[in-house]
Structure formats: C-alpha cells, structure tokens
Tab-separated table of C-alpha atoms in Angstrom:
chain	number	residue	atom	x	y	z
K	22	MET	CA	0.031	0.118	-0.199
K	23	LEU	CA	1.040	3.742	-1.072
K	24	VAL	CA	-1.041	6.852	0.505
K	25	LEU	CA	0.159	9.422	-2.290
K	26	ASN	CA	0.880	12.542	-0.711
K	27	CYS	CA	3.237	14.511	-2.710
K	28	SER	CA	1.080	17.124	-4.556
K	29	THR	CA	2.658	17.254	-8.075
K	30	LYS	CA	2.102	13.382	-8.109
K	31	LEU	CA	-1.532	14.068	-7.433
K	32	LEU	CA	-1.741	16.440	-10.211
K	33	MET	CA	0.603	13.320	-12.924
K	34	LEU	CA	-2.731	11.199	-11.266
K	35	GLU	CA	-5.423	13.410	-12.617
K	36	LYS	CA	-4.112	13.752	-15.935
K	37	ILE	CA	-3.579	9.603	-15.577
K	38	LEU	CA	-6.494	8.681	-15.021
K	39	LYS	CA	-8.890	11.193	-17.662
K	40	ASN	CA	-6.899	8.668	-19.949
K	41	HIS	CA	-8.943	6.276	-18.445
K	42	PHE	CA	-12.693	7.790	-18.981
K	43	PRO	CA	-14.983	6.747	-18.301
K	44	GLU	CA	-14.346	3.900	-16.028
K	45	SER	CA	-12.183	5.944	-13.568
K	46	LEU	CA	-14.755	9.347	-13.594
K	47	LYS	CA	-15.539	8.261	-9.858
K	48	VAL	CA	-12.074	8.295	-8.339
K	49	TYR	CA	-10.995	11.043	-10.992
K	50	GLY	CA	-13.721	13.376	-9.447
K	51	ALA	CA	-12.246	12.711	-6.154
K	52	VAL	CA	-8.824	13.715	-7.514
K	53	MET	CA	-10.070	16.947	-8.460
K	54	ASN	CA	-11.568	17.783	-5.213
K	55	ILE	CA	-8.667	16.409	-3.522
K	56	ASN	CA	-5.905	18.909	-5.839
K	57	ARG	CA	-8.767	22.038	-5.124
K	58	GLY	CA	-8.505	22.395	-1.287
K	59	ASN	CA	-9.497	18.839	-0.475
K	60	PRO	CA	-12.611	20.153	1.447
K	61	PHE	CA	-13.851	16.277	2.358
K	62	GLN	CA	-10.191	15.388	3.821
K	63	LYS	CA	-10.373	12.605	1.239
K	64	GLU	CA	-6.323	10.907	-0.063
K	65	VAL	CA	-5.447	8.489	-2.335
K	66	VAL	CA	-4.049	4.725	-2.084
K	67	LEU	CA	-2.436	3.323	-4.928
K	68	ASP	CA	-0.488	-0.656	-5.098
K	69	SER	CA	2.269	1.583	-6.479
K	70	TRP	CA	3.078	4.586	-8.397
K	71	PRO	CA	3.704	5.458	-11.035
K	72	ASP	CA	2.325	2.360	-12.712
K	73	PHE	CA	-0.320	1.731	-10.601
K	74	LYS	CA	-2.590	-1.303	-11.225
K	75	ALA	CA	-5.240	-0.124	-8.646
K	76	VAL	CA	-6.033	2.923	-7.056
K	77	ILE	CA	-8.871	3.988	-3.886
K	78	THR	CA	-9.176	7.293	-2.786
K	79	ARG	CA	-10.818	7.222	1.336
K	80	ARG	CA	-11.217	9.850	3.659
K	81	GLN	CA	-7.931	10.978	5.367
K	82	ARG	CA	-7.132	8.650	8.826
K	83	GLU	CA	-7.342	11.767	11.404
K	84	ALA	CA	-10.580	13.156	9.455
K	85	GLU	CA	-13.640	13.280	12.569
K	86	THR	CA	-15.366	10.130	11.481
K	87	ASP	CA	-18.915	8.451	13.116
K	88	ASN	CA	-19.187	4.829	12.074
K	89	LEU	CA	-23.071	4.603	10.990
K	90	ASP	CA	-22.564	7.369	8.379
K	91	HIS	CA	-21.924	5.331	5.001
K	92	TYR	CA	-22.128	8.625	2.925
K	93	THR	CA	-19.169	10.119	4.653
K	94	ASN	CA	-17.296	7.228	4.618
K	95	ALA	CA	-16.427	6.316	1.457
K	96	TYR	CA	-13.819	5.385	-1.091
K	97	ALA	CA	-14.220	5.695	-4.488
K	98	VAL	CA	-11.965	2.784	-6.638
K	99	PHE	CA	-10.411	2.501	-10.388
K	100	TYR	CA	-8.371	-0.669	-11.052
K	101	LYS	CA	-6.159	-1.853	-14.538
K	102	ASP	CA	-6.143	-5.261	-13.026
K	103	VAL	CA	-9.233	-6.527	-10.616
K	104	ARG	CA	-6.958	-8.304	-8.654
K	105	ALA	CA	-4.337	-6.163	-7.678
K	106	TYR	CA	-7.565	-4.144	-6.370
K	107	GLN	CA	-8.831	-7.086	-4.434
K	108	GLN	CA	-4.855	-7.279	-3.074
K	109	LEU	CA	-5.388	-3.890	-1.872
K	110	LEU	CA	-8.559	-4.760	-0.075
K	111	GLU	CA	-6.956	-7.543	1.953
K	112	GLU	CA	-3.825	-5.318	2.852
K	113	HIS	CA	-4.039	-4.357	6.758
K	114	ASP	CA	-5.370	-0.212	7.290
K	115	VAL	CA	-6.204	-0.246	3.626
K	116	ILE	CA	-10.259	0.110	4.600
K	117	ASN	CA	-11.951	0.637	7.400
K	118	TRP	CA	-14.112	-2.389	8.580
K	119	ASN	CA	-15.113	-1.600	11.584
K	120	GLN	CA	-18.139	1.010	10.336
K	121	VAL	CA	-20.403	0.977	7.808
K	122	PHE	CA	-19.319	2.705	4.852
K	123	GLN	CA	-19.845	2.745	0.681
K	124	ILE	CA	-17.906	2.109	-1.993
K	125	GLN	CA	-18.384	3.571	-5.738
K	126	GLY	CA	-17.184	2.871	-9.042
K	127	LEU	CA	-17.767	2.102	-12.389
K	128	GLN	CA	-16.191	-1.279	-13.592
K	129	SER	CA	-18.276	-4.596	-13.201
K	130	GLU	CA	-15.996	-6.878	-11.332
K	131	LEU	CA	-16.407	-4.205	-8.519
K	132	TYR	CA	-18.694	-6.398	-6.645
K	133	ASP	CA	-18.026	-9.646	-6.934
K	134	ALA	CA	-13.806	-8.652	-5.592
K	135	SER	CA	-15.862	-6.787	-2.585
K	136	LYS	CA	-17.854	-9.213	-2.016
K	137	ALA	CA	-15.049	-11.748	-1.389
K	138	VAL	CA	-13.085	-9.727	0.922
K	139	ALA	CA	-16.238	-8.684	2.658
K	140	ASN	CA	-17.642	-12.038	3.148
K	141	SER	CA	-13.934	-13.099	4.743
K	142	LYS	CA	-14.898	-10.152	7.499
K	143	GLN	CA	-18.323	-11.383	8.023
K	144	LEU	CA	-19.527	-7.941	6.436
K	145	ASP	CA	-23.288	-7.804	4.724
K	146	ILE	CA	-22.581	-6.116	1.689
K	147	LYS	CA	-25.289	-3.790	-0.786
K	148	LEU	CA	-25.213	-3.715	-4.566
K	149	THR	CA	-27.293	-0.629	-6.032
K	150	SER	CA	-26.538	-0.405	-9.849
K	151	PHE	CA	-27.253	2.759	-11.878
K	152	LYS	CA	-27.048	3.755	-15.558
K	153	ALA	CA	-24.705	6.138	-15.988
K	154	VAL	CA	-24.470	9.700	-17.816
K	155	HIS	CA	-22.180	12.209	-18.854
K	156	PHE	CA	-23.569	15.557	-19.795
K	157	SER	CA	-22.589	16.880	-23.548
K	158	PRO	CA	-20.681	20.855	-22.941
K	159	VAL	CA	-23.352	23.163	-22.569
K	160	SER	CA	-21.730	25.997	-24.276
K	161	SER	CA	-24.297	28.378	-23.315
K	162	LEU	CA	-26.413	29.493	-20.214
K	163	PRO	CA	-29.966	27.309	-20.683
K	164	ASP	CA	-32.927	29.509	-21.309
K	165	THR	CA	-34.487	31.175	-18.249
K	166	SER	CA	-36.987	33.714	-20.298
K	167	PHE	CA	-40.126	31.548	-18.376
K	168	LEU	CA	-38.888	33.076	-15.521
K	169	THR	CA	-40.601	35.916	-15.243
K	170	GLY	CA	-40.511	38.820	-12.585
K	171	SER	CA	-38.328	38.672	-9.310
K	172	SER	CA	-39.626	34.757	-8.766
K	173	PRO	CA	-39.106	32.261	-9.495
K	174	ARG	CA	-35.341	32.798	-9.518
K	175	LEU	CA	-32.539	30.571	-10.237
K	176	THR	CA	-30.077	30.508	-7.476
K	177	TYR	CA	-27.486	28.270	-4.857
K	178	LEU	CA	-28.566	26.192	-1.874
K	179	SER	CA	-27.764	27.178	1.290
K	180	VAL	CA	-26.973	24.841	4.520
K	181	ALA	CA	-30.386	26.054	5.583
K	182	ASP	CA	-31.964	24.033	3.068
K	183	ALA	CA	-30.130	20.677	3.874
K	184	ASP	CA	-32.976	19.492	6.213
K	185	LEU	CA	-35.249	19.955	3.066
K	186	LEU	CA	-33.307	17.705	1.185
K	187	ASN	CA	-32.731	15.382	3.562
K	188	ARG	CA	-36.659	14.530	4.185
K	189	THR	CA	-37.162	14.283	-0.141
K	190	TRP	CA	-34.242	12.521	-0.691
K	191	SER	CA	-34.807	8.612	-0.909
K	192	ARG	CA	-31.410	7.993	0.813
K	193	GLY	CA	-31.987	10.611	2.914
K	194	GLY	CA	-34.618	11.327	6.696
K	195	ASN	CA	-31.321	10.420	8.450
K	196	GLU	CA	-29.127	12.309	11.042
K	197	GLN	CA	-26.171	11.291	9.150
K	198	CYS	CA	-27.749	12.360	5.726
K	199	LEU	CA	-28.578	15.794	6.912
K	200	ARG	CA	-25.137	16.539	7.885
K	201	TYR	CA	-23.668	14.864	4.871
K	202	ILE	CA	-25.983	17.142	2.529
K	203	ALA	CA	-24.745	19.996	5.035
K	204	LYS	CA	-21.359	19.629	3.841
K	205	LEU	CA	-21.843	19.311	0.297
K	206	ILE	CA	-23.471	22.437	-0.154
K	207	SER	CA	-20.989	24.351	1.584
K	208	CYS	CA	-18.182	22.633	-0.216
K	209	PHE	CA	-19.327	22.148	-3.519
K	210	PRO	CA	-21.556	23.751	-6.415
K	211	SER	CA	-25.755	23.620	-6.699
K	212	VAL	CA	-27.997	25.024	-8.585
K	213	CYS	CA	-31.529	25.620	-7.529
K	214	VAL	CA	-34.849	26.942	-8.228
K	215	ARG	CA	-36.599	29.131	-5.817
K	216	ASP	CA	-40.250	30.377	-5.245
K	217	ASP	CA	-41.707	33.871	-4.154
K	218	LYS	CA	-40.678	32.707	-0.278
K	219	GLY	CA	-37.872	32.178	-1.486
K	220	ASN	CA	-38.326	28.578	-0.245
K	221	PRO	CA	-36.471	26.083	-3.160
K	222	VAL	CA	-38.652	23.688	-5.242
K	223	SER	CA	-36.144	22.556	-7.759
K	224	TRP	CA	-32.618	21.368	-6.945
K	225	SER	CA	-29.342	19.808	-7.707
K	226	ILE	CA	-26.213	18.777	-5.600
K	227	THR	CA	-22.709	18.044	-6.250
K	228	ASP	CA	-21.159	14.759	-4.302
K	229	GLN	CA	-17.445	14.151	-2.973
K	230	PHE	CA	-16.945	12.775	-6.098
K	231	ALA	CA	-17.711	15.214	-8.619
K	232	THR	CA	-21.024	13.914	-9.407
K	233	MET	CA	-24.309	15.551	-9.889
K	234	CYS	CA	-26.803	14.236	-7.514
K	235	HIS	CA	-30.400	14.417	-5.739
K	236	GLY	CA	-31.809	16.558	-8.504
K	237	TYR	CA	-35.302	16.755	-7.396
K	238	THR	CA	-38.263	19.102	-8.247
K	239	LEU	CA	-41.080	18.960	-5.382
K	240	PRO	CA	-44.721	17.356	-6.678
K	241	ASP	CA	-46.343	20.549	-7.140
K	242	HIS	CA	-44.155	22.590	-9.150
K	243	ARG	CA	-43.138	19.511	-12.102
K	244	ARG	CA	-43.036	20.069	-15.667
K	245	LYS	CA	-42.234	23.600	-15.634
K	246	GLY	CA	-38.535	23.061	-17.060
K	247	TYR	CA	-37.050	23.469	-13.535
K	248	SER	CA	-35.521	20.100	-13.371
K	249	ARG	CA	-33.989	20.756	-17.362
K	250	LEU	CA	-32.562	23.840	-15.965
K	251	VAL	CA	-31.120	22.746	-12.969
K	252	ALA	CA	-30.154	20.189	-14.245
K	253	LEU	CA	-28.212	21.836	-17.779
K	254	THR	CA	-27.170	25.107	-14.843
K	255	LEU	CA	-25.147	22.719	-12.905
K	256	ALA	CA	-23.854	20.788	-15.778
K	257	ARG	CA	-22.428	24.064	-17.021
K	258	LYS	CA	-20.916	25.448	-14.237
K	259	LEU	CA	-19.132	22.162	-13.465
K	260	GLN	CA	-17.811	22.409	-16.693
K	261	SER	CA	-16.656	25.833	-16.103
K	262	ARG	CA	-14.149	24.778	-13.263
K	263	GLY	CA	-12.318	22.032	-15.443
K	264	PHE	CA	-15.071	19.336	-13.702
K	265	PRO	CA	-16.369	16.215	-15.949
K	266	SER	CA	-20.571	16.711	-15.445
K	267	GLN	CA	-21.312	13.369	-14.672
K	268	GLY	CA	-24.458	11.736	-12.804
K	269	ASN	CA	-26.222	8.701	-12.908
K	270	VAL	CA	-29.676	7.109	-12.759
K	271	LEU	CA	-32.255	4.076	-11.406
K	272	ASP	CA	-33.203	2.222	-14.695
K	273	ASP	CA	-36.592	2.375	-13.721
K	274	ASN	CA	-36.816	6.201	-13.299
K	275	MET	CA	-38.455	7.182	-16.369
K	276	PRO	CA	-38.779	10.948	-16.226
K	277	SER	CA	-35.356	11.458	-15.258
K	278	ILE	CA	-34.045	9.541	-18.182
K	279	ASN	CA	-36.257	11.107	-20.686
K	280	LEU	CA	-35.024	14.803	-19.150
K	281	LEU	CA	-31.664	13.337	-19.677
K	282	LYS	CA	-32.252	12.096	-23.105
K	283	SER	CA	-33.906	15.510	-23.911
K	284	VAL	CA	-30.973	17.341	-23.040
K	285	HIS	CA	-28.783	14.736	-24.916
K	286	ALA	CA	-26.924	13.366	-22.297
K	287	GLU	CA	-24.345	10.909	-22.841
K	288	PHE	CA	-25.583	7.295	-21.452
K	289	LEU	CA	-22.235	5.428	-20.797
K	290	PRO	CA	-20.781	2.092	-21.971
K	291	CYS	CA	-20.107	1.126	-18.094
K	292	ARG	CA	-22.428	1.083	-15.247
K	293	PHE	CA	-22.125	2.604	-11.296
K	294	HIS	CA	-21.975	0.777	-8.904
K	295	ARG	CA	-22.410	1.546	-4.895
K	296	LEU	CA	-21.673	-0.656	-2.822
K	297	ILE	CA	-22.472	-0.587	0.866
K	298	LEU	CA	-21.130	-2.239	3.273
K	299	THR	CA	-22.131	-2.821	7.635
K	300	PRO	CA	-20.414	-4.811	9.854
K	301	LYS	CA	-22.699	-7.281	11.347
K	302	PRO	CA	-22.598	-5.289	14.676
K	303	PHE	CA	-23.994	-2.432	12.727
K	304	SER	CA	-26.581	-4.026	11.284
K	305	ASP	CA	-29.549	-2.773	13.022
K	306	GLN	CA	-28.708	1.078	13.084
K	307	ALA	CA	-27.480	1.340	9.984
K	308	HIS	CA	-29.944	3.417	7.878
K	309	LEU	CA	-29.088	1.878	4.214
C-alpha cells in the first residue's frame, strides 16, 4: 500500500486517470477535489506508483468520523487489474472494516471482488446499480426566459436548505444524511429554483466525487421546465470549473431518463455501482 501525498504526483494522477474515462470518473472526481482544496479530507491509496494497477480514494485517517455514516465514509475505486484491487482491499489498514461504509466505481467486477473480501470479514454488502451518464458540453447559459419577474428565480442552495433535501432524498431521512448534505452544499456547486417565498422548489447538488446528484423537483412544481434548467445549469457550472459533468440514474426512473435524453446526455457503456458494507454489530442501526 502506498498513500500518495505529493501534490505534484497527485496532479500527475489526475492526468493519468483522464486517459481511462469513463471507468475512472469517480476516482477522477475525488482526486480533482483533493487537488483543489480537499474539502472532504480525502487521500489516495495505490498499490504502486507510477505504474499502479489499482487506486482507491478514502477519508484521511485523522478526519473525524461517525461509524454509521456511510455517506461520508465513502471510497471510490478504479483498477487496471481487478486482482490488484482485491489484494489492496486485503492489505491491512487500507479499509476501515469496523464502520458502515460505501464503495463506488464504474467497473463490472467491483461487486464480486469486494464481496469476496467482505464475506471473509463477515460484513453484509448491498449493491445498487445505475445507468451512468455524462453531460455534453453546455456552451451557453440555459434559457431562463420562462422565469418571469422576481420569482421564481434561479440561484444556489444554502446549508439552511439541508433539512428539506434530507427529507426528499430517497437515500435520506436520517441524521447522518442531513450532516452529509449540509457539507456537500457548503463545499461544492449546487443550483436551485426558489419560489416567491424564497423556498427551494427544484434543485441538484454535487457530491464528493464531483457527481451531480439528488436532482429533485417538488411535486407541485413539476412539468414547468425547472428540472431541465437546474440540470443544465449545474452541468455548465461544473464544466466551467474543469470538472466532468457526470451523473447516474436508476433504470426504472423514466422521468429522469427522458429528461437526460432530452438534453442529449450521453449514457455511458459502463454502469455505476454503489456498494454499502455493514459490519454485523451495526446491522440493526445502519440507514441503508
């Protein structure tokens, strides 16, 4: 195991990962954030350098942690050789197996390789798989002419909105998610439409892997073009900062799939896999 701390080498890694799109997108986004202030206190672990075969991004060991917070306790993975990834998992002190955590990646063997090691350590593992998408370059500001007058207005989220997002996110509704969303809002780009009272009615945020997520419009405000406006605006905001505008969607979420098709988003040939791993002592407490 090698922890990559050198800023010059981390910039080199960013360039190397770019040559392995789309499979490396999750790790690439995490490394970009490390190289731009590291607001989520991440670090990079590899099997070797510079000719690595597997790379994992993880929380720094000194970062404050909640053992039930799989949102923040998140690893991104990219490998050139799945055996090297599995060997890295098996090494001492690469993964904190004593807490609930998640692994994200865009490679098909990720689940089986992770499960083999998790089973040996008696952790439960839950897989959710998504269509992975990438937004084409948004060359100009999306049309906002239908936002007449002073409201509704296009703006960004504040930490005060975190409770609403926690309540409306299918993965939310708990204390760990509330803290996680507040941290995302404070660290990364977001976009929202606010009504005449200043309340968010449609939004999307960016996660720790530079992925667009939690795109949502309140039921009473749907079919007004807000979701399209928010998605394109956030994609352009990320692109203007040099980030890839990536996202994911469940196979049965047809409204979101149709929206993505309408804005000519590219559905990637690989799928996004999110694994949530739970030690048995936490199986009754974890919010999955």
